Amino acid sequence: MDTHSLNTLRDIPAIWLDMRIGDRSVGKNLRQALNSGALIQPSDGMLAFPADQRTTQGNWLYIKKVRDNHPSCKFLSDFLFEQVYAKQAVPHGCRNCYKVKVIAPTLKGLVAVRDISKGIPCNSKCGPEVNHFYSQNLYGAFFYCEGLDQAREIYRRLRTAVDAHPTLGTEVSIRIKRGCSPFEVHCGPSNRWTFQEGLAELEEYLLRKFLLPEQKKEDNDFAILMHWIEIAYAIGDNTYLEFTRGRRVYPETVSYNP
């Protein structure tokens, strides 16, 4: 173990380092993350992701309708779940997170759901899911809710709007899910999740120790849509042609008689 990780963890009280998450302690998980380079110490007593993990290519279009005072998903999922809990516990901060997911069948359908989302009174994001290891869907739109009751209300509004839309209709799947998909993969069905005593206090403490990633300069909607078009082309979804005036992303190659 290097002295770098030792110096970082010396500032964290033993009550938190010794807390067991599954078959490991928080201290062991943090030391492993520091020694592997998954986390770094940018300043005394602070923890952060390395610079190459702080930004990602713009893939999602977001709509913010309500002010969200919860910690970011970067803190809850990427830091707590992945590193501090080593995928053995769902963060306490995610216990009331429910999402209504609309599974868009095509790029044209995704854009239609994006238009619908402007009239739905909650935060949402839309984008391709082909690079998401935990999803078998090509495109998805997620509507973020606080609790199951709100999720059911948002579901009803979306179901009505999607059913009536000429590009979508009743065959488009809409479902309510809890938390993030990796949570269920590693921690079991969401209706059986439990949250051990002390998690809330640990997370409140670590929020003050974690240096949130700098916000990437937002790509404009046009740049993200162009990224969507490239993905649609790559997976054979030719509905992208409706957004390029019929022009292919790349010319078709010459094919020869056998």
PDB file of C-alpha atoms in Angstrom, residues 31-219:
ATOM      1  CA  ARG A  31      -7.416   2.026  -0.391  1.00  0.00           C
ATOM      2  CA  GLN A  32      -7.907  -0.290  -3.330  1.00  0.00           C
ATOM      3  CA  ALA A  33      -9.454   2.514  -5.401  1.00  0.00           C
ATOM      4  CA  LEU A  34      -6.558   4.858  -4.594  1.00  0.00           C
ATOM      5  CA  ASN A  35      -3.874   2.284  -5.278  1.00  0.00           C
ATOM      6  CA  SER A  36      -5.469   1.268  -8.584  1.00  0.00           C
ATOM      7  CA  GLY A  37      -5.798   4.869  -9.736  1.00  0.00           C
ATOM      8  CA  ALA A  38      -9.603   4.774  -9.832  1.00  0.00           C
ATOM      9  CA  LEU A  39      -9.500   7.619  -7.279  1.00  0.00           C
ATOM     10  CA  ILE A  40      -6.881  10.279  -6.641  1.00  0.00           C
ATOM     11  CA  GLN A  41      -6.086  12.810  -3.910  1.00  0.00           C
ATOM     12  CA  PRO A  42      -6.082  16.234  -5.620  1.00  0.00           C
ATOM     13  CA  SER A  43      -5.576  18.024  -2.291  1.00  0.00           C
ATOM     14  CA  ASP A  44      -5.137  17.086   1.343  1.00  0.00           C
ATOM     15  CA  GLY A  45      -8.056  15.116   2.687  1.00  0.00           C
ATOM     16  CA  MET A  46     -10.040  15.190  -0.562  1.00  0.00           C
ATOM     17  CA  LEU A  47     -10.920  12.434  -3.013  1.00  0.00           C
ATOM     18  CA  ALA A  48     -11.688  12.734  -6.727  1.00  0.00           C
ATOM     19  CA  PHE A  49     -11.721  10.904 -10.020  1.00  0.00           C
ATOM     20  CA  PRO A  50      -8.647  11.178 -12.258  1.00  0.00           C
ATOM     21  CA  ALA A  51      -8.910  13.840 -14.930  1.00  0.00           C
ATOM     22  CA  ASP A  52      -9.598  11.407 -17.795  1.00  0.00           C
ATOM     23  CA  GLN A  53     -12.738  10.150 -16.019  1.00  0.00           C
ATOM     24  CA  ARG A  54     -14.269  13.521 -15.266  1.00  0.00           C
ATOM     25  CA  THR A  55     -15.872  14.240 -18.628  1.00  0.00           C
ATOM     26  CA  THR A  56     -17.657  12.145 -21.198  1.00  0.00           C
ATOM     27  CA  GLN A  57     -18.822  12.654 -24.744  1.00  0.00           C
ATOM     28  CA  GLY A  58     -22.209  14.282 -24.939  1.00  0.00           C
ATOM     29  CA  ASN A  59     -24.742  11.491 -25.403  1.00  0.00           C
ATOM     30  CA  TRP A  60     -27.844  12.758 -23.593  1.00  0.00           C
ATOM     31  CA  LEU A  61     -30.201  15.642 -24.071  1.00  0.00           C
ATOM     32  CA  TYR A  62     -31.484  16.862 -20.706  1.00  0.00           C
ATOM     33  CA  ILE A  63     -34.563  18.805 -19.698  1.00  0.00           C
ATOM     34  CA  LYS A  64     -34.551  20.380 -16.249  1.00  0.00           C
ATOM     35  CA  LYS A  65     -38.002  21.159 -14.899  1.00  0.00           C
ATOM     36  CA  VAL A  66     -37.474  21.115 -11.140  1.00  0.00           C
ATOM     37  CA  ARG A  67     -34.608  22.056  -8.880  1.00  0.00           C
ATOM     38  CA  ASP A  68     -32.804  18.961  -7.680  1.00  0.00           C
ATOM     39  CA  ASN A  69     -31.055  19.252  -4.325  1.00  0.00           C
ATOM     40  CA  HIS A  70     -29.836  15.670  -4.260  1.00  0.00           C
ATOM     41  CA  PRO A  71     -26.131  14.795  -4.702  1.00  0.00           C
ATOM     42  CA  SER A  72     -25.189  14.103  -8.301  1.00  0.00           C
ATOM     43  CA  CYS A  73     -25.225  10.638  -9.825  1.00  0.00           C
ATOM     44  CA  LYS A  74     -21.460  10.984 -10.221  1.00  0.00           C
ATOM     45  CA  PHE A  75     -21.224  11.004  -6.428  1.00  0.00           C
ATOM     46  CA  LEU A  76     -23.947   8.454  -5.705  1.00  0.00           C
ATOM     47  CA  SER A  77     -23.342   5.882  -8.418  1.00  0.00           C
ATOM     48  CA  ASP A  78     -19.794   6.339  -9.716  1.00  0.00           C
ATOM     49  CA  PHE A  79     -18.137   7.218  -6.397  1.00  0.00           C
ATOM     50  CA  LEU A  80     -20.228   5.589  -3.660  1.00  0.00           C
ATOM     51  CA  PHE A  81     -21.617   2.507  -5.397  1.00  0.00           C
ATOM     52  CA  GLU A  82     -18.627   1.731  -7.605  1.00  0.00           C
ATOM     53  CA  GLN A  83     -15.734   2.651  -5.312  1.00  0.00           C
ATOM     54  CA  VAL A  84     -16.771   3.107  -1.674  1.00  0.00           C
ATOM     55  CA  TYR A  85     -19.260   0.209  -1.604  1.00  0.00           C
ATOM     56  CA  ALA A  86     -17.518  -1.920  -4.275  1.00  0.00           C
ATOM     57  CA  LYS A  87     -20.974  -2.648  -5.783  1.00  0.00           C
ATOM     58  CA  GLN A  88     -22.135  -4.407  -2.604  1.00  0.00           C
ATOM     59  CA  ALA A  89     -24.691  -1.834  -1.415  1.00  0.00           C
ATOM     60  CA  VAL A  90     -27.129   0.624  -2.957  1.00  0.00           C
ATOM     61  CA  PRO A  91     -26.446   4.181  -1.741  1.00  0.00           C
ATOM     62  CA  HIS A  92     -28.901   5.465   0.840  1.00  0.00           C
ATOM     63  CA  GLY A  93     -29.213   8.617  -1.254  1.00  0.00           C
ATOM     64  CA  CYS A  94     -30.766   6.550  -4.069  1.00  0.00           C
ATOM     65  CA  ARG A  95     -33.476   4.881  -1.988  1.00  0.00           C
ATOM     66  CA  ASN A  96     -36.314   7.112  -3.276  1.00  0.00           C
ATOM     67  CA  CYS A  97     -35.095   7.423  -6.870  1.00  0.00           C
ATOM     68  CA  TYR A  98     -37.611   6.048  -9.339  1.00  0.00           C
ATOM     69  CA  LYS A  99     -37.529   6.505 -13.095  1.00  0.00           C
ATOM     70  CA  VAL A 100     -40.130   6.154 -15.787  1.00  0.00           C
ATOM     71  CA  LYS A 101     -38.409   4.808 -18.874  1.00  0.00           C
ATOM     72  CA  VAL A 102     -39.787   5.130 -22.389  1.00  0.00           C
ATOM     73  CA  ILE A 103     -38.101   2.643 -24.727  1.00  0.00           C
ATOM     74  CA  ALA A 104     -37.980   4.392 -28.093  1.00  0.00           C
ATOM     75  CA  PRO A 105     -37.749   1.962 -31.040  1.00  0.00           C
ATOM     76  CA  THR A 106     -35.940   4.271 -33.472  1.00  0.00           C
ATOM     77  CA  LEU A 107     -34.128   7.584 -33.650  1.00  0.00           C
ATOM     78  CA  LYS A 108     -37.320   9.142 -35.023  1.00  0.00           C
ATOM     79  CA  GLY A 109     -39.154   7.765 -32.006  1.00  0.00           C
ATOM     80  CA  LEU A 110     -36.523   9.096 -29.618  1.00  0.00           C
ATOM     81  CA  VAL A 111     -36.897  12.605 -31.024  1.00  0.00           C
ATOM     82  CA  ALA A 112     -40.663  12.275 -30.635  1.00  0.00           C
ATOM     83  CA  VAL A 113     -40.276  11.318 -26.964  1.00  0.00           C
ATOM     84  CA  ARG A 114     -37.919  14.262 -26.544  1.00  0.00           C
ATOM     85  CA  ASP A 115     -40.686  16.559 -27.780  1.00  0.00           C
ATOM     86  CA  ILE A 116     -43.169  14.977 -25.359  1.00  0.00           C
ATOM     87  CA  SER A 117     -40.748  15.395 -22.451  1.00  0.00           C
ATOM     88  CA  LYS A 118     -40.961  19.172 -22.742  1.00  0.00           C
ATOM     89  CA  GLY A 119     -44.493  18.977 -21.346  1.00  0.00           C
ATOM     90  CA  ILE A 120     -43.771  16.536 -18.508  1.00  0.00           C
ATOM     91  CA  PRO A 121     -43.213  18.202 -15.092  1.00  0.00           C
ATOM     92  CA  CYS A 122     -40.017  16.427 -14.008  1.00  0.00           C
ATOM     93  CA  ASN A 123     -36.360  16.248 -15.004  1.00  0.00           C
ATOM     94  CA  SER A 124     -35.557  13.935 -17.889  1.00  0.00           C
ATOM     95  CA  LYS A 125     -32.911  12.799 -20.336  1.00  0.00           C
ATOM     96  CA  CYS A 126     -33.055  11.150 -23.758  1.00  0.00           C
ATOM     97  CA  GLY A 127     -30.354   9.337 -25.689  1.00  0.00           C
ATOM     98  CA  PRO A 128     -28.971   6.174 -27.321  1.00  0.00           C
ATOM     99  CA  GLU A 129     -28.263   3.203 -25.070  1.00  0.00           C
ATOM    100  CA  VAL A 130     -26.295   0.983 -27.442  1.00  0.00           C
ATOM    101  CA  ASN A 131     -23.103   1.478 -25.418  1.00  0.00           C
ATOM    102  CA  HIS A 132     -24.816   0.849 -22.073  1.00  0.00           C
ATOM    103  CA  PHE A 133     -23.716  -2.603 -20.916  1.00  0.00           C
ATOM    104  CA  TYR A 134     -26.716  -3.002 -18.623  1.00  0.00           C
ATOM    105  CA  SER A 135     -29.379  -2.305 -21.255  1.00  0.00           C
ATOM    106  CA  GLN A 136     -30.631  -4.226 -24.278  1.00  0.00           C
ATOM    107  CA  ASN A 137     -32.488  -1.204 -25.640  1.00  0.00           C
ATOM    108  CA  LEU A 138     -31.279   0.956 -28.495  1.00  0.00           C
ATOM    109  CA  TYR A 139     -32.740   4.233 -27.249  1.00  0.00           C
ATOM    110  CA  GLY A 140     -34.230   5.365 -23.976  1.00  0.00           C
ATOM    111  CA  ALA A 141     -35.824   8.358 -22.307  1.00  0.00           C
ATOM    112  CA  PHE A 142     -35.719   8.573 -18.513  1.00  0.00           C
ATOM    113  CA  PHE A 143     -38.015  10.684 -16.327  1.00  0.00           C
ATOM    114  CA  TYR A 144     -36.714  11.154 -12.784  1.00  0.00           C
ATOM    115  CA  CYS A 145     -39.189  10.903  -9.930  1.00  0.00           C
ATOM    116  CA  GLU A 146     -39.101  11.145  -6.147  1.00  0.00           C
ATOM    117  CA  GLY A 147     -40.886   8.058  -4.911  1.00  0.00           C
ATOM    118  CA  LEU A 148     -43.193   5.496  -6.476  1.00  0.00           C
ATOM    119  CA  ASP A 149     -46.347   7.610  -6.230  1.00  0.00           C
ATOM    120  CA  GLN A 150     -44.872  10.364  -8.395  1.00  0.00           C
ATOM    121  CA  ALA A 151     -43.493   7.768 -10.820  1.00  0.00           C
ATOM    122  CA  ARG A 152     -46.979   6.312 -11.273  1.00  0.00           C
ATOM    123  CA  GLU A 153     -48.428   9.749 -11.975  1.00  0.00           C
ATOM    124  CA  ILE A 154     -45.700  10.532 -14.532  1.00  0.00           C
ATOM    125  CA  TYR A 155     -46.231   7.095 -16.088  1.00  0.00           C
ATOM    126  CA  ARG A 156     -49.926   7.842 -16.656  1.00  0.00           C
ATOM    127  CA  ARG A 157     -49.130  11.169 -18.315  1.00  0.00           C
ATOM    128  CA  LEU A 158     -46.502   9.617 -20.548  1.00  0.00           C
ATOM    129  CA  ARG A 159     -48.672   6.651 -21.473  1.00  0.00           C
ATOM    130  CA  THR A 160     -51.429   8.975 -22.638  1.00  0.00           C
ATOM    131  CA  ALA A 161     -49.052  11.174 -24.654  1.00  0.00           C
ATOM    132  CA  VAL A 162     -47.105   8.292 -26.207  1.00  0.00           C
ATOM    133  CA  ASP A 163     -50.260   6.381 -27.163  1.00  0.00           C
ATOM    134  CA  ALA A 164     -51.627   9.432 -28.979  1.00  0.00           C
ATOM    135  CA  HIS A 165     -48.412  10.315 -30.833  1.00  0.00           C
ATOM    136  CA  PRO A 166     -48.401   9.309 -34.526  1.00  0.00           C
ATOM    137  CA  THR A 167     -44.720   8.280 -34.437  1.00  0.00           C
ATOM    138  CA  LEU A 168     -45.044   6.241 -31.234  1.00  0.00           C
ATOM    139  CA  GLY A 169     -48.321   4.614 -30.160  1.00  0.00           C
ATOM    140  CA  THR A 170     -49.477   1.865 -27.852  1.00  0.00           C
ATOM    141  CA  GLU A 171     -46.743  -0.609 -28.849  1.00  0.00           C
ATOM    142  CA  VAL A 172     -44.008   1.568 -27.351  1.00  0.00           C
ATOM    143  CA  SER A 173     -42.936   0.151 -23.987  1.00  0.00           C
ATOM    144  CA  ILE A 174     -42.994   2.329 -20.862  1.00  0.00           C
ATOM    145  CA  ARG A 175     -41.927   1.018 -17.481  1.00  0.00           C
ATOM    146  CA  ILE A 176     -41.235   2.203 -13.950  1.00  0.00           C
ATOM    147  CA  LYS A 177     -37.879   1.239 -12.510  1.00  0.00           C
ATOM    148  CA  ARG A 178     -36.066   2.020  -9.271  1.00  0.00           C
ATOM    149  CA  GLY A 179     -32.519   3.353  -9.123  1.00  0.00           C
ATOM    150  CA  CYS A 180     -29.857   2.418 -11.671  1.00  0.00           C
ATOM    151  CA  SER A 181     -29.711  -0.903 -13.497  1.00  0.00           C
ATOM    152  CA  PRO A 182     -26.266  -1.873 -12.078  1.00  0.00           C
ATOM    153  CA  PHE A 183     -27.767  -1.721  -8.575  1.00  0.00           C
ATOM    154  CA  GLU A 184     -30.145  -4.576  -9.362  1.00  0.00           C
ATOM    155  CA  VAL A 185     -27.488  -6.557 -11.232  1.00  0.00           C
ATOM    156  CA  HIS A 186     -25.145  -6.531  -8.234  1.00  0.00           C
ATOM    157  CA  CYS A 187     -27.478  -6.059  -5.246  1.00  0.00           C
ATOM    158  CA  GLY A 188     -30.574  -7.976  -6.263  1.00  0.00           C
ATOM    159  CA  PRO A 189     -34.186  -6.995  -7.033  1.00  0.00           C
ATOM    160  CA  SER A 190     -34.999  -3.415  -6.088  1.00  0.00           C
ATOM    161  CA  ASN A 191     -38.107  -4.393  -4.120  1.00  0.00           C
ATOM    162  CA  ARG A 192     -35.822  -6.230  -1.680  1.00  0.00           C
ATOM    163  CA  TRP A 193     -33.200  -3.554  -1.115  1.00  0.00           C
ATOM    164  CA  THR A 194     -32.319  -2.731   2.478  1.00  0.00           C
ATOM    165  CA  PHE A 195     -30.182   0.110   3.777  1.00  0.00           C
ATOM    166  CA  GLN A 196     -27.963  -0.591   6.736  1.00  0.00           C
ATOM    167  CA  GLU A 197     -27.734   1.753   9.678  1.00  0.00           C
ATOM    168  CA  GLY A 198     -25.156   4.479   9.315  1.00  0.00           C
ATOM    169  CA  LEU A 199     -25.162   4.761   5.504  1.00  0.00           C
ATOM    170  CA  ALA A 200     -26.900   8.140   5.511  1.00  0.00           C
ATOM    171  CA  GLU A 201     -24.334   9.624   7.910  1.00  0.00           C
ATOM    172  CA  LEU A 202     -21.423   8.082   5.993  1.00  0.00           C
ATOM    173  CA  GLU A 203     -22.675   9.524   2.722  1.00  0.00           C
ATOM    174  CA  GLU A 204     -23.200  12.956   4.261  1.00  0.00           C
ATOM    175  CA  TYR A 205     -19.607  12.874   5.518  1.00  0.00           C
ATOM    176  CA  LEU A 206     -18.103  11.638   2.240  1.00  0.00           C
ATOM    177  CA  LEU A 207     -19.982  14.256   0.246  1.00  0.00           C
ATOM    178  CA  ARG A 208     -17.777  16.831   1.978  1.00  0.00           C
ATOM    179  CA  LYS A 209     -14.651  14.813   1.123  1.00  0.00           C
ATOM    180  CA  PHE A 210     -15.415  14.210  -2.530  1.00  0.00           C
ATOM    181  CA  LEU A 211     -14.384  16.762  -5.129  1.00  0.00           C
ATOM    182  CA  LEU A 212     -17.211  16.819  -7.643  1.00  0.00           C
ATOM    183  CA  PRO A 213     -16.079  16.685 -11.282  1.00  0.00           C
ATOM    184  CA  GLU A 214     -16.019  19.972 -13.120  1.00  0.00           C
ATOM    185  CA  GLN A 215     -19.067  20.402 -15.274  1.00  0.00           C
ATOM    186  CA  LYS A 216     -18.220  19.759 -18.886  1.00  0.00           C
ATOM    187  CA  LYS A 217     -19.167  22.588 -21.186  1.00  0.00           C
ATOM    188  CA  GLU A 218     -22.500  21.429 -22.489  1.00  0.00           C
ATOM    189  CA  ASP A 219     -22.635  20.329 -26.087  1.00  0.00           C
TER     190      ASP A 219
END
